[in-house]
Coordinates of C-alpha atoms and ligand atoms in Angstrom, one line a residue:
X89 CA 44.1 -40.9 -38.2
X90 CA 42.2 -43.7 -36.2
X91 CA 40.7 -43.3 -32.9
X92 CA 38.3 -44.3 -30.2
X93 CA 35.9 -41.1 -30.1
X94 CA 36.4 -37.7 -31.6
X95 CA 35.0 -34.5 -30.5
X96 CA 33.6 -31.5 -32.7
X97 CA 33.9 -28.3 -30.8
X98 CA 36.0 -27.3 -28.2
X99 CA 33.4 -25.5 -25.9
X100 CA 32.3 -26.4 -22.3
X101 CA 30.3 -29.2 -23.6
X102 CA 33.6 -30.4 -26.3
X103 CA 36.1 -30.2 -23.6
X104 CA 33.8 -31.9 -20.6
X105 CA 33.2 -34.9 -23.4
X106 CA 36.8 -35.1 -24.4
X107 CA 37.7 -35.3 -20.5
X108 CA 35.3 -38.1 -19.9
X109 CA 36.0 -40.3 -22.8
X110 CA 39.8 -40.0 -21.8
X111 CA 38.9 -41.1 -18.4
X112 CA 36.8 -43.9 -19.8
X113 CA 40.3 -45.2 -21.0
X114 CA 39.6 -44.7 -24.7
X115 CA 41.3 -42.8 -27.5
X116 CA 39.8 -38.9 -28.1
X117 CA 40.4 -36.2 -30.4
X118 CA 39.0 -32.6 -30.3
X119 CA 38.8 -31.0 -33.0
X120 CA 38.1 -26.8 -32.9
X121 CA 37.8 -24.5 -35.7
X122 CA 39.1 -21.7 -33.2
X123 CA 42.7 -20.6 -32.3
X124 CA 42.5 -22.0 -28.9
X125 CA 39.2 -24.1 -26.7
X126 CA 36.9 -22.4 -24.8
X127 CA 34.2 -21.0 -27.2
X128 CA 31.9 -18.1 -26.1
X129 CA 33.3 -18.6 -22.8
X130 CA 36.8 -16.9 -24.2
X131 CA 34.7 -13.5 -24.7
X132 CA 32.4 -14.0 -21.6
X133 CA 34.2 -11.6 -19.2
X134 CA 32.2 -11.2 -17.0
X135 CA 31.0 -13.2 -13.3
X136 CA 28.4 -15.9 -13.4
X137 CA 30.2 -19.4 -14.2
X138 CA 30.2 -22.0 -12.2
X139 CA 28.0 -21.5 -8.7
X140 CA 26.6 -25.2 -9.5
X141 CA 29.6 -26.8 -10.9
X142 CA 32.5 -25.4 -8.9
X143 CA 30.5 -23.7 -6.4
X144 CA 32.7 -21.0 -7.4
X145 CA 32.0 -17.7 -9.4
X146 CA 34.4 -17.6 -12.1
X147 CA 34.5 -15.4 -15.1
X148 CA 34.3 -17.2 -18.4
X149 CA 37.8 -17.4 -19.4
X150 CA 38.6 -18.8 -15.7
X151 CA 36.1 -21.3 -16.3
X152 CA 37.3 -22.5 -19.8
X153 CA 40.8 -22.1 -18.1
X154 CA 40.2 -24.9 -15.7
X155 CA 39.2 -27.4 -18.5
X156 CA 42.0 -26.6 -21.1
X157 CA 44.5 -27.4 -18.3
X158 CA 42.9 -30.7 -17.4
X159 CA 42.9 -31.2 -21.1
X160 CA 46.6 -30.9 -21.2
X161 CA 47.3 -32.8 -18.1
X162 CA 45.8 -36.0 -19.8
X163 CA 47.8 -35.3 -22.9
X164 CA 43.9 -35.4 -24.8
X165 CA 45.0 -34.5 -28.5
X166 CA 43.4 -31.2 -29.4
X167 CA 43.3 -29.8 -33.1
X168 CA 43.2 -26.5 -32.9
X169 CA 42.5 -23.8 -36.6
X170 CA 40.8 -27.1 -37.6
X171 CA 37.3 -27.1 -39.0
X172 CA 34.9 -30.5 -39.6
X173 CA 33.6 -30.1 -43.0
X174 CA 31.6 -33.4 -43.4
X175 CA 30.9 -36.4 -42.3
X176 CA 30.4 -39.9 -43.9
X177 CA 28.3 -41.7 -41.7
X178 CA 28.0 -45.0 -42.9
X179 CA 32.0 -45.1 -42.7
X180 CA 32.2 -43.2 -39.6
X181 CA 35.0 -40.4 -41.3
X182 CA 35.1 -36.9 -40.9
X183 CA 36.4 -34.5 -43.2
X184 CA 38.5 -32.1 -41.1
X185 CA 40.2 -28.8 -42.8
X186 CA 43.1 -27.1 -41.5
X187 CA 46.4 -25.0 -42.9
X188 CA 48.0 -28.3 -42.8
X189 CA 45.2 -29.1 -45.7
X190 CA 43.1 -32.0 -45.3
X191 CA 42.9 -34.7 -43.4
X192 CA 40.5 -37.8 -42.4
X193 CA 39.8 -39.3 -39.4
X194 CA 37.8 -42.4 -38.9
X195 CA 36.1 -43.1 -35.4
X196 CA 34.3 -45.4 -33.7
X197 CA 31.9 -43.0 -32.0
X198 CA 31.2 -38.7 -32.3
X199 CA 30.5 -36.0 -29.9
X200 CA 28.9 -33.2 -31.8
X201 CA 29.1 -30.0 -29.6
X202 CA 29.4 -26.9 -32.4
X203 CA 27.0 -24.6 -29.3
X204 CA 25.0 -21.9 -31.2
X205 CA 24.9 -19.0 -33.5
X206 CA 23.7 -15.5 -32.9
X207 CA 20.0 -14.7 -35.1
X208 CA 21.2 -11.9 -37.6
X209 CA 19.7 -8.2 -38.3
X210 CA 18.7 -9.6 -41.8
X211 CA 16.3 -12.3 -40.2
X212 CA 14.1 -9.4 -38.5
X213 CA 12.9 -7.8 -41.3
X214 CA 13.2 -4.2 -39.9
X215 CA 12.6 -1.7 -42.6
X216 CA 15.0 1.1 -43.4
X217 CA 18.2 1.8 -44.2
X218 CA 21.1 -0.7 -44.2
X219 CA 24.2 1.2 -42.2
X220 CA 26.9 0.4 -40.4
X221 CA 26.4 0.5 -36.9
X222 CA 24.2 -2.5 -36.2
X223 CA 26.1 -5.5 -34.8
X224 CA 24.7 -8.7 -32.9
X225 CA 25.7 -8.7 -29.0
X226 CA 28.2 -11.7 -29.7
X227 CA 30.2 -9.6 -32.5
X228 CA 29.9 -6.6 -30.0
X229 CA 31.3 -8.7 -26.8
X230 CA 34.2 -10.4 -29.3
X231 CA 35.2 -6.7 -30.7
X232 CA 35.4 -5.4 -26.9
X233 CA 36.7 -8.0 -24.5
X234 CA 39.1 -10.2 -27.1
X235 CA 39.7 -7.4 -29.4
X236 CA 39.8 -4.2 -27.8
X237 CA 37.8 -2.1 -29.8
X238 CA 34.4 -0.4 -29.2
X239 CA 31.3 -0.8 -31.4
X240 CA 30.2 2.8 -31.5
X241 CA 29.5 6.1 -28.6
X242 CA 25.4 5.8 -28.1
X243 CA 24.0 2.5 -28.5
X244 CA 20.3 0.9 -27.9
X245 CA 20.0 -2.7 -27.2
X246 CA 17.2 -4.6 -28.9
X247 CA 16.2 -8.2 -26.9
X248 CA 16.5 -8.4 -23.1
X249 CA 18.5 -11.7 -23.2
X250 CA 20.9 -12.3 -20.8
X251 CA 23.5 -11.1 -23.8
X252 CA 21.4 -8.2 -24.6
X253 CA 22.0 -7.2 -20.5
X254 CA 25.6 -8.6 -20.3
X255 CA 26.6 -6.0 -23.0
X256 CA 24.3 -3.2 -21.6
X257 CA 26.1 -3.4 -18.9
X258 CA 29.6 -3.9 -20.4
X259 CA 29.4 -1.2 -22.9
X260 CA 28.4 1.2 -20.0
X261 CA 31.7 0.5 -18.2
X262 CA 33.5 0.8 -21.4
X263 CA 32.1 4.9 -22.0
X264 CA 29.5 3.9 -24.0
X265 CA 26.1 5.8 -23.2
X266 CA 23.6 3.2 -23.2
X267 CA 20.2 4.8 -23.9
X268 CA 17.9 1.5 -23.3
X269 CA 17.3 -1.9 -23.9
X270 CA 14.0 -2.6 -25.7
X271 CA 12.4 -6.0 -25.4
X272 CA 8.7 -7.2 -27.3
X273 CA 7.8 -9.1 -24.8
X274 CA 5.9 -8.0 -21.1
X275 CA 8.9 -9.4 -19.6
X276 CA 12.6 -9.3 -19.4
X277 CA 13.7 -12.4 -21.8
X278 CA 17.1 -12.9 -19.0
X279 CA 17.5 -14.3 -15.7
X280 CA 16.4 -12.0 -12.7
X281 CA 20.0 -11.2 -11.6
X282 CA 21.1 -9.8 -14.5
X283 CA 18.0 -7.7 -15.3
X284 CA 19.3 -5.9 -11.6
X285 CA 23.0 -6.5 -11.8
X286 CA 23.0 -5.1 -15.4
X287 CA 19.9 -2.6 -16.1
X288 CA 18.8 -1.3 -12.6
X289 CA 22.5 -0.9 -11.1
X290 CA 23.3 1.4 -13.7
X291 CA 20.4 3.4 -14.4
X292 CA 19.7 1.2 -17.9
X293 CA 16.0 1.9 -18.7
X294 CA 14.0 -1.1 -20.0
X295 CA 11.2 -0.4 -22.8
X296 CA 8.9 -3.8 -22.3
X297 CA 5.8 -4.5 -25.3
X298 CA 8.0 -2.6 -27.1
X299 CA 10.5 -3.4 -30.7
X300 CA 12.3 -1.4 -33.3
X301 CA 10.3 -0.6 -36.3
X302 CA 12.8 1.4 -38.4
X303 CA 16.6 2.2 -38.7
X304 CA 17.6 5.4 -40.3
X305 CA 21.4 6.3 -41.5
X306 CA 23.3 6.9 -44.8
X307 CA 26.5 5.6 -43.6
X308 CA 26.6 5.5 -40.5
X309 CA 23.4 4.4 -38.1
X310 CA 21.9 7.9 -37.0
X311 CA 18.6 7.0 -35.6
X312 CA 16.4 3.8 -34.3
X313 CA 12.8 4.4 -34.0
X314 CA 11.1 2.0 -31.5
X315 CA 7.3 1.6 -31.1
X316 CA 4.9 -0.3 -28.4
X317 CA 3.3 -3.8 -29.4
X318 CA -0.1 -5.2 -29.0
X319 CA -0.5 -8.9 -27.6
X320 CA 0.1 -10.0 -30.9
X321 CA 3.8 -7.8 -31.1
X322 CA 2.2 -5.7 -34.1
X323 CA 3.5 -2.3 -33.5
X324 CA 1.0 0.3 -32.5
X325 CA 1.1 3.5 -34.8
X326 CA 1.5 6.8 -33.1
X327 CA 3.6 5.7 -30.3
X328 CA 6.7 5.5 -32.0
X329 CA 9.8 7.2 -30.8
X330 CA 13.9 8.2 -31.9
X331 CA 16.5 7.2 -30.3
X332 CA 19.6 9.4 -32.0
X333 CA 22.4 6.1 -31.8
X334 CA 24.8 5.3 -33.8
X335 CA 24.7 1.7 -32.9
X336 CA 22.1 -1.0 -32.7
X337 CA 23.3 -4.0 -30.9
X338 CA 20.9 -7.1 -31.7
X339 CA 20.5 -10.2 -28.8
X340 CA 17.6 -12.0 -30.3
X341 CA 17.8 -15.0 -29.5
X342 CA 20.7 -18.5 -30.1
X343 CA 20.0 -20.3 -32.7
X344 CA 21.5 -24.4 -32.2
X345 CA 24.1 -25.1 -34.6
X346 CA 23.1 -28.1 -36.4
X347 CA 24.1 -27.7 -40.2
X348 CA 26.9 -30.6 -40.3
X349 CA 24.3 -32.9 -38.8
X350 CA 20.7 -31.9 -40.0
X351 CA 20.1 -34.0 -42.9
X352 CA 21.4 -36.9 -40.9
X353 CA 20.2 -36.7 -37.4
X354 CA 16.7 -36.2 -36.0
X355 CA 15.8 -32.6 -34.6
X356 CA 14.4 -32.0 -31.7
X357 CA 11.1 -29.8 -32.4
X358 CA 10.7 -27.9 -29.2
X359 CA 14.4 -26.4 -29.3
X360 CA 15.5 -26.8 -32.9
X361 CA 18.7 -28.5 -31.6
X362 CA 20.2 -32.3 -32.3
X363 CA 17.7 -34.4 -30.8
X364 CA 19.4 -37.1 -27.9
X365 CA 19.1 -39.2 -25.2
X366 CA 19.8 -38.4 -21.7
X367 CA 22.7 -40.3 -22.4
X368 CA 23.4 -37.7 -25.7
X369 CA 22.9 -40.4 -27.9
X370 CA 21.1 -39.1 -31.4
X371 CA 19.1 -41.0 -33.4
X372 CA 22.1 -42.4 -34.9
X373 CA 23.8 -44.6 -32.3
X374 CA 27.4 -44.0 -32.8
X375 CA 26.9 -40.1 -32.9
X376 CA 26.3 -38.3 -29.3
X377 CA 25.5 -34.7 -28.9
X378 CA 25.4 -31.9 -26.5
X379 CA 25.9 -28.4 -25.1
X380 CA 24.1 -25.8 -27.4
X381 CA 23.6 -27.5 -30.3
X382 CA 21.3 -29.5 -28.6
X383 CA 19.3 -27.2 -26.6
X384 CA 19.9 -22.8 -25.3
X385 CA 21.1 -23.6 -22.1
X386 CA 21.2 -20.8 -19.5
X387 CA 23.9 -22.3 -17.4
X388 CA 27.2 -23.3 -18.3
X389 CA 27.2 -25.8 -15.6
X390 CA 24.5 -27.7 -16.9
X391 CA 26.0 -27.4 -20.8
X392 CA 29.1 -29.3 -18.7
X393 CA 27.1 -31.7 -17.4
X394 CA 25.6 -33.1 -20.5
X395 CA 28.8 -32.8 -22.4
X396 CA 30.6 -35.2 -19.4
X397 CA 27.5 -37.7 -20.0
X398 CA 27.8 -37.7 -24.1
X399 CA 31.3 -37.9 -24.0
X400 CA 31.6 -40.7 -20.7
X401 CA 28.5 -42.6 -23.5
X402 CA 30.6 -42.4 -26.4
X403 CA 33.7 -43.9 -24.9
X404 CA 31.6 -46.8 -23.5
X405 CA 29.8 -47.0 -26.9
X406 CA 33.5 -47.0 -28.8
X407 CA 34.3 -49.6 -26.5
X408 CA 31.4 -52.0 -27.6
X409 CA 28.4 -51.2 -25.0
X410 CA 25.8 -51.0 -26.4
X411 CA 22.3 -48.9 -24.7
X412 CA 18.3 -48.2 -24.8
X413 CA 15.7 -49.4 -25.1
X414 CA 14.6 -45.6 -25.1
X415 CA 11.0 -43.8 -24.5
X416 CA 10.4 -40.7 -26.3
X417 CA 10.0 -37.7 -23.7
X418 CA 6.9 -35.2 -25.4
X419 CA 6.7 -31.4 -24.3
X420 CA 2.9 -31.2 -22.9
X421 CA 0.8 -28.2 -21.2
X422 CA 2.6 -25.0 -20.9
X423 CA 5.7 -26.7 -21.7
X424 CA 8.1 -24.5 -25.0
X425 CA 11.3 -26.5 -25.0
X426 CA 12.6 -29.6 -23.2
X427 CA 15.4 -31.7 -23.6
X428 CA 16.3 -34.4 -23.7
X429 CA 13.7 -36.3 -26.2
X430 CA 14.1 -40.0 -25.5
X431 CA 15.0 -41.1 -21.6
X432 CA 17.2 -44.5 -21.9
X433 CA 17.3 -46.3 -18.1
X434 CA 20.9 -46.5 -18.0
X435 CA 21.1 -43.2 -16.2
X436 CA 18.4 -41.2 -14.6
X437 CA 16.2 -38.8 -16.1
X438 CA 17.7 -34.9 -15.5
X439 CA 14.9 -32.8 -17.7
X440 CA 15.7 -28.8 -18.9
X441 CA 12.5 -27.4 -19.1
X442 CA 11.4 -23.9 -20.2
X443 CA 7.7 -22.9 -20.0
X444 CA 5.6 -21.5 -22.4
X445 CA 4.7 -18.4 -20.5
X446 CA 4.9 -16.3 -17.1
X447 CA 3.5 -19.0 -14.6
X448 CA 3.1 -17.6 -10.8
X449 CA 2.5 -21.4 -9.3
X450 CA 3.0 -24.4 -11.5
X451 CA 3.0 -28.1 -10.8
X452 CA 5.8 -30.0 -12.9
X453 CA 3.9 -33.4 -14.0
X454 CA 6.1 -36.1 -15.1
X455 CA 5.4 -39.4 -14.9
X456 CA 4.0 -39.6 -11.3
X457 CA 6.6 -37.3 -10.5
X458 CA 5.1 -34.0 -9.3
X459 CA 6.6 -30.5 -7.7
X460 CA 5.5 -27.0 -7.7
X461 CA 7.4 -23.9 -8.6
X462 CA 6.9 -20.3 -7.9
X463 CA 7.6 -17.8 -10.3
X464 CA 8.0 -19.7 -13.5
X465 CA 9.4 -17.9 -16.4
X466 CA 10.1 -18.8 -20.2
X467 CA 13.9 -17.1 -19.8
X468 CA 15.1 -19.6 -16.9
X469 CA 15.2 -23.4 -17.3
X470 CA 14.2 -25.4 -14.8
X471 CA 16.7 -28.7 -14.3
X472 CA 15.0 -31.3 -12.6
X473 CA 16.2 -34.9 -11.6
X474 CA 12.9 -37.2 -12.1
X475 CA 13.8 -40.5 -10.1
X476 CA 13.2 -43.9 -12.3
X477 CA 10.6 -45.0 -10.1
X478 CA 8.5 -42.2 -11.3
X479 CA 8.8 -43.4 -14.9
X480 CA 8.4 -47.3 -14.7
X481 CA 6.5 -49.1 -17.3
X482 CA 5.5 -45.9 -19.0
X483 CA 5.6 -46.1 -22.8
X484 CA 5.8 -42.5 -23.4
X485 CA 6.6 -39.2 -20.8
X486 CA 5.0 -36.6 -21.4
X487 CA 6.3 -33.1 -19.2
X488 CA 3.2 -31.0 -18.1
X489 CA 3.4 -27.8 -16.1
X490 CA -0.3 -27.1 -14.6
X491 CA -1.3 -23.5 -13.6
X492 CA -2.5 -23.6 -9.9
Ligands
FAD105 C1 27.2 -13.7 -24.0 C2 26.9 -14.9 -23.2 C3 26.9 -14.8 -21.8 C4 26.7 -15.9 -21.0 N1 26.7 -15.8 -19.6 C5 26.7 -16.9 -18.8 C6 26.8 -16.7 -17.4 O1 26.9 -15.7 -16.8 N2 26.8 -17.9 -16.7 C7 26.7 -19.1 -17.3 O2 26.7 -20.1 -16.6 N3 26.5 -19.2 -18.6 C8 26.5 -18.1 -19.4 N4 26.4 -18.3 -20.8 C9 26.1 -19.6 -21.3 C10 27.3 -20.5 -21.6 O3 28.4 -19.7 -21.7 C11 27.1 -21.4 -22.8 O4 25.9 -22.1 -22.6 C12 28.2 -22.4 -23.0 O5 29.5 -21.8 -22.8 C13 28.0 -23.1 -24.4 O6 29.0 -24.1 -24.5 P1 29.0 -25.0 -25.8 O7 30.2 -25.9 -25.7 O8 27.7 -25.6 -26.0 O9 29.1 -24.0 -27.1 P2 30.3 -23.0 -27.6 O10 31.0 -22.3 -26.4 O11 29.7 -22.1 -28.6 O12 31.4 -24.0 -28.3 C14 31.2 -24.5 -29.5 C15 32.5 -24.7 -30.2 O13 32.4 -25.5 -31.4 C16 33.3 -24.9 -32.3 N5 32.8 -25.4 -33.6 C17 31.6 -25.3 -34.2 N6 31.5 -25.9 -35.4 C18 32.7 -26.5 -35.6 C19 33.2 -27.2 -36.7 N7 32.5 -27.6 -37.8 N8 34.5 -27.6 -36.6 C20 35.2 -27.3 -35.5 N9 34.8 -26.6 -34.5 C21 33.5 -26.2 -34.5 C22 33.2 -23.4 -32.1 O14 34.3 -22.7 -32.7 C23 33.1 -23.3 -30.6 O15 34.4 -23.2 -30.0 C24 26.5 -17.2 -21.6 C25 26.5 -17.3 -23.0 C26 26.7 -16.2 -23.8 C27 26.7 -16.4 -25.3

């Protein structure tokens, strides 16, 4: 099969992309290794999608909803139960697998958007048995809302993430008594509104400096014991205490999927994600990226955004534009992740930005583009538009956020 642009992954980012390219006039093909498009947002039940986007709260599947159907409406080819296996990049093919068996398809330009994987139980190194019983939130939320099964009776949540909350809450309304949530950190590692909406609503009790140092079951999980942490998050002996569970559900953290690209693409080191443009382009120029595989976004608004600009890129790109020159964009003071990492002039700089740590008042510095914040926390990224005036004739940005 020949076309104009295809599309890995049929997520908010894949199915914003696949809409722009069409629009741009050129040829698309989605490819998703699911039964149907949507991605997490099929098992994201819940309120919360959309205020910026739709200014509109929409549940996840209403979201996704709104995208398949303008999918179908411009005819866009989608492959569903079809997985990308490789990718030959100095033809420009990709392997795609399906029941149908294999097939080929050669492009002119990609839009990677695979979004992100849970981090497993393994990776944590907890000591102690090996039951059933522990599950990450993702598996958790899939079993409940597509599945209809529960996890377990008497769970404790480990990592205050906004999934960590989502399911507190969910599991709650499901019968499930929910005897904490326990986070390492000093603070809650989700946004504000769901620490309330989720935790404080219902009673939830949140044990900060705090992580699970053991897991105890033959079988079955039977018991969790979960100690304080110094500054350093080594747990303090003597203040350990048993929770009697029989499940442990894990939200620590998204990791970006990357594997199909990793060897080929550069990474970007703040957010371990595909490294682009703000255009989406990757260090290769015919591949274009975005969504969660580029950076953890909190919103799914702004995931839509940056899939519409890889995908609207791609088309043009297919089409014979061609873009940069680009200057690399450097996280600086206080600054953990930010994305993109090269700012191209075709399009103005829009920076995601997560800080290193708590910050009451911070200036954001880029360029000679300044503006303070209040309340600055490492769980919510800050979007900011940085007008190209700010960034003339520099050969390098570097994103600062000073402590005032
Ligand atoms: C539990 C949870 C709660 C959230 N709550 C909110 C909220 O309240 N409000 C909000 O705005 N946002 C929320 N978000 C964030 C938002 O949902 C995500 O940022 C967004 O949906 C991610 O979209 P994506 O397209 O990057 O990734 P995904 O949705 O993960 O899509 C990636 C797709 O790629 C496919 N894929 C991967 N590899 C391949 C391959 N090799 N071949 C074919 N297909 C492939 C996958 O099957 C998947 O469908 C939440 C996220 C989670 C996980």
């Amino acid at each position: 099969m020949k076309v104009d642009v295809v599309v890995i992954g049929g997520g908010a980012a894949g199915m914003a992309a696949a809409l722009k390219v069409s629009e741009q006039g050129a040829r698309v093909v989605l490819v998703e290794r699911d039964e149907r498009v949507g991605g997490i947002l099929n098992q994201c039940i819940h309120n919360g999608f959309g205020l910026h986007y739709f200014r509109e709260e929409l549940t996840g599947p209403e979201y996704a909803e709104r995208f398949k159907k303008a999918l179908e409406e411009k005819d866009i080819e989608v492959l569903t139960n079809t997985f990308v296996k490789a990718l030959d990049v100095r033809e420009k093919k990709l392997v795609v697998v399906s029941e149908d068996g294999i097939r080929i398809l050669e492009t002119k330009a990609l839009v990677y958007a695979a979004g992100a994987r849970e981090r497993a139980f393994g990776s944590l190194m907890v000591p102690g048995d090996r039951p059933s019983g522990i599950f990450t939130a993702g598996v958790a939320q899939r079993f409940m809302n597509v599945e209809n099964r529960l996890p377990g009776k008497r769970a404790l949540i480990l990592g205050s993430g906004d999934i960590g909350l989502i399911m507190a809450r969910r599991l709650t309304l499901e019968g499930v008594e929910v005897v904490g949530v326990v986070e390492r950190l000093p603070y809650p590692g989700g946004l504000l509104r769901n620490v309330i909406q989720c935790l404080e609503d219902f009673g939830i009790p949140l044990f900060l400096s705090s992580t699970v140092v053991e897991v105890r079951g033959r079988e079955r999980l039977e018991e969790v014991v979960v100690a304080k942490v110094d500054e350093n998050f080594q747990p303090i002996p003597g203040t350990e205490k048993v929770f009697e569970v029989d499940t442990l559900i894990l939200s620590v953290g998204l990791i970006p999927q990357i594997e199909l690209l990793e060897d080929l693409v550069e990474v970007n080191p703040t957010s371990k994600g595909i490294a682009t443009s703000n255009l989406g382009q990757t260090s290769i120029e015919w591949i274009f990226a975005a969504g969660n595989c580029t950076a953890i976004y909190d919103l799914v608004d702004y995931v839509t955004y940056e899939g519409e600009m890889a995908g609207k890129y791609a088309a043009l790109y297919a089409k014979g534009e061609r873009f940069g020159p680009k200057v690399a964009v450097k996280a600086g003071e206080n600054v953990m992740v930010v994305q993109p990492n090269w700012y191209d002039p075709s399009e103005e700089l829009t920076l995601y930005v997560r800080t290193r740590k708590v910050i009451e008042k911070g200036r954001l510095v880029v360029g000679s583009f300044e503006k303070t914040f209040e309340e600055l926390v490492p769980s919510e990224m800050l979007r900011v538009k940085i007008p190209r005036r700010h960034l003339n004739g520099l050969s390098e940005i570097v994103v600062e956020v000073k402590e005032e």
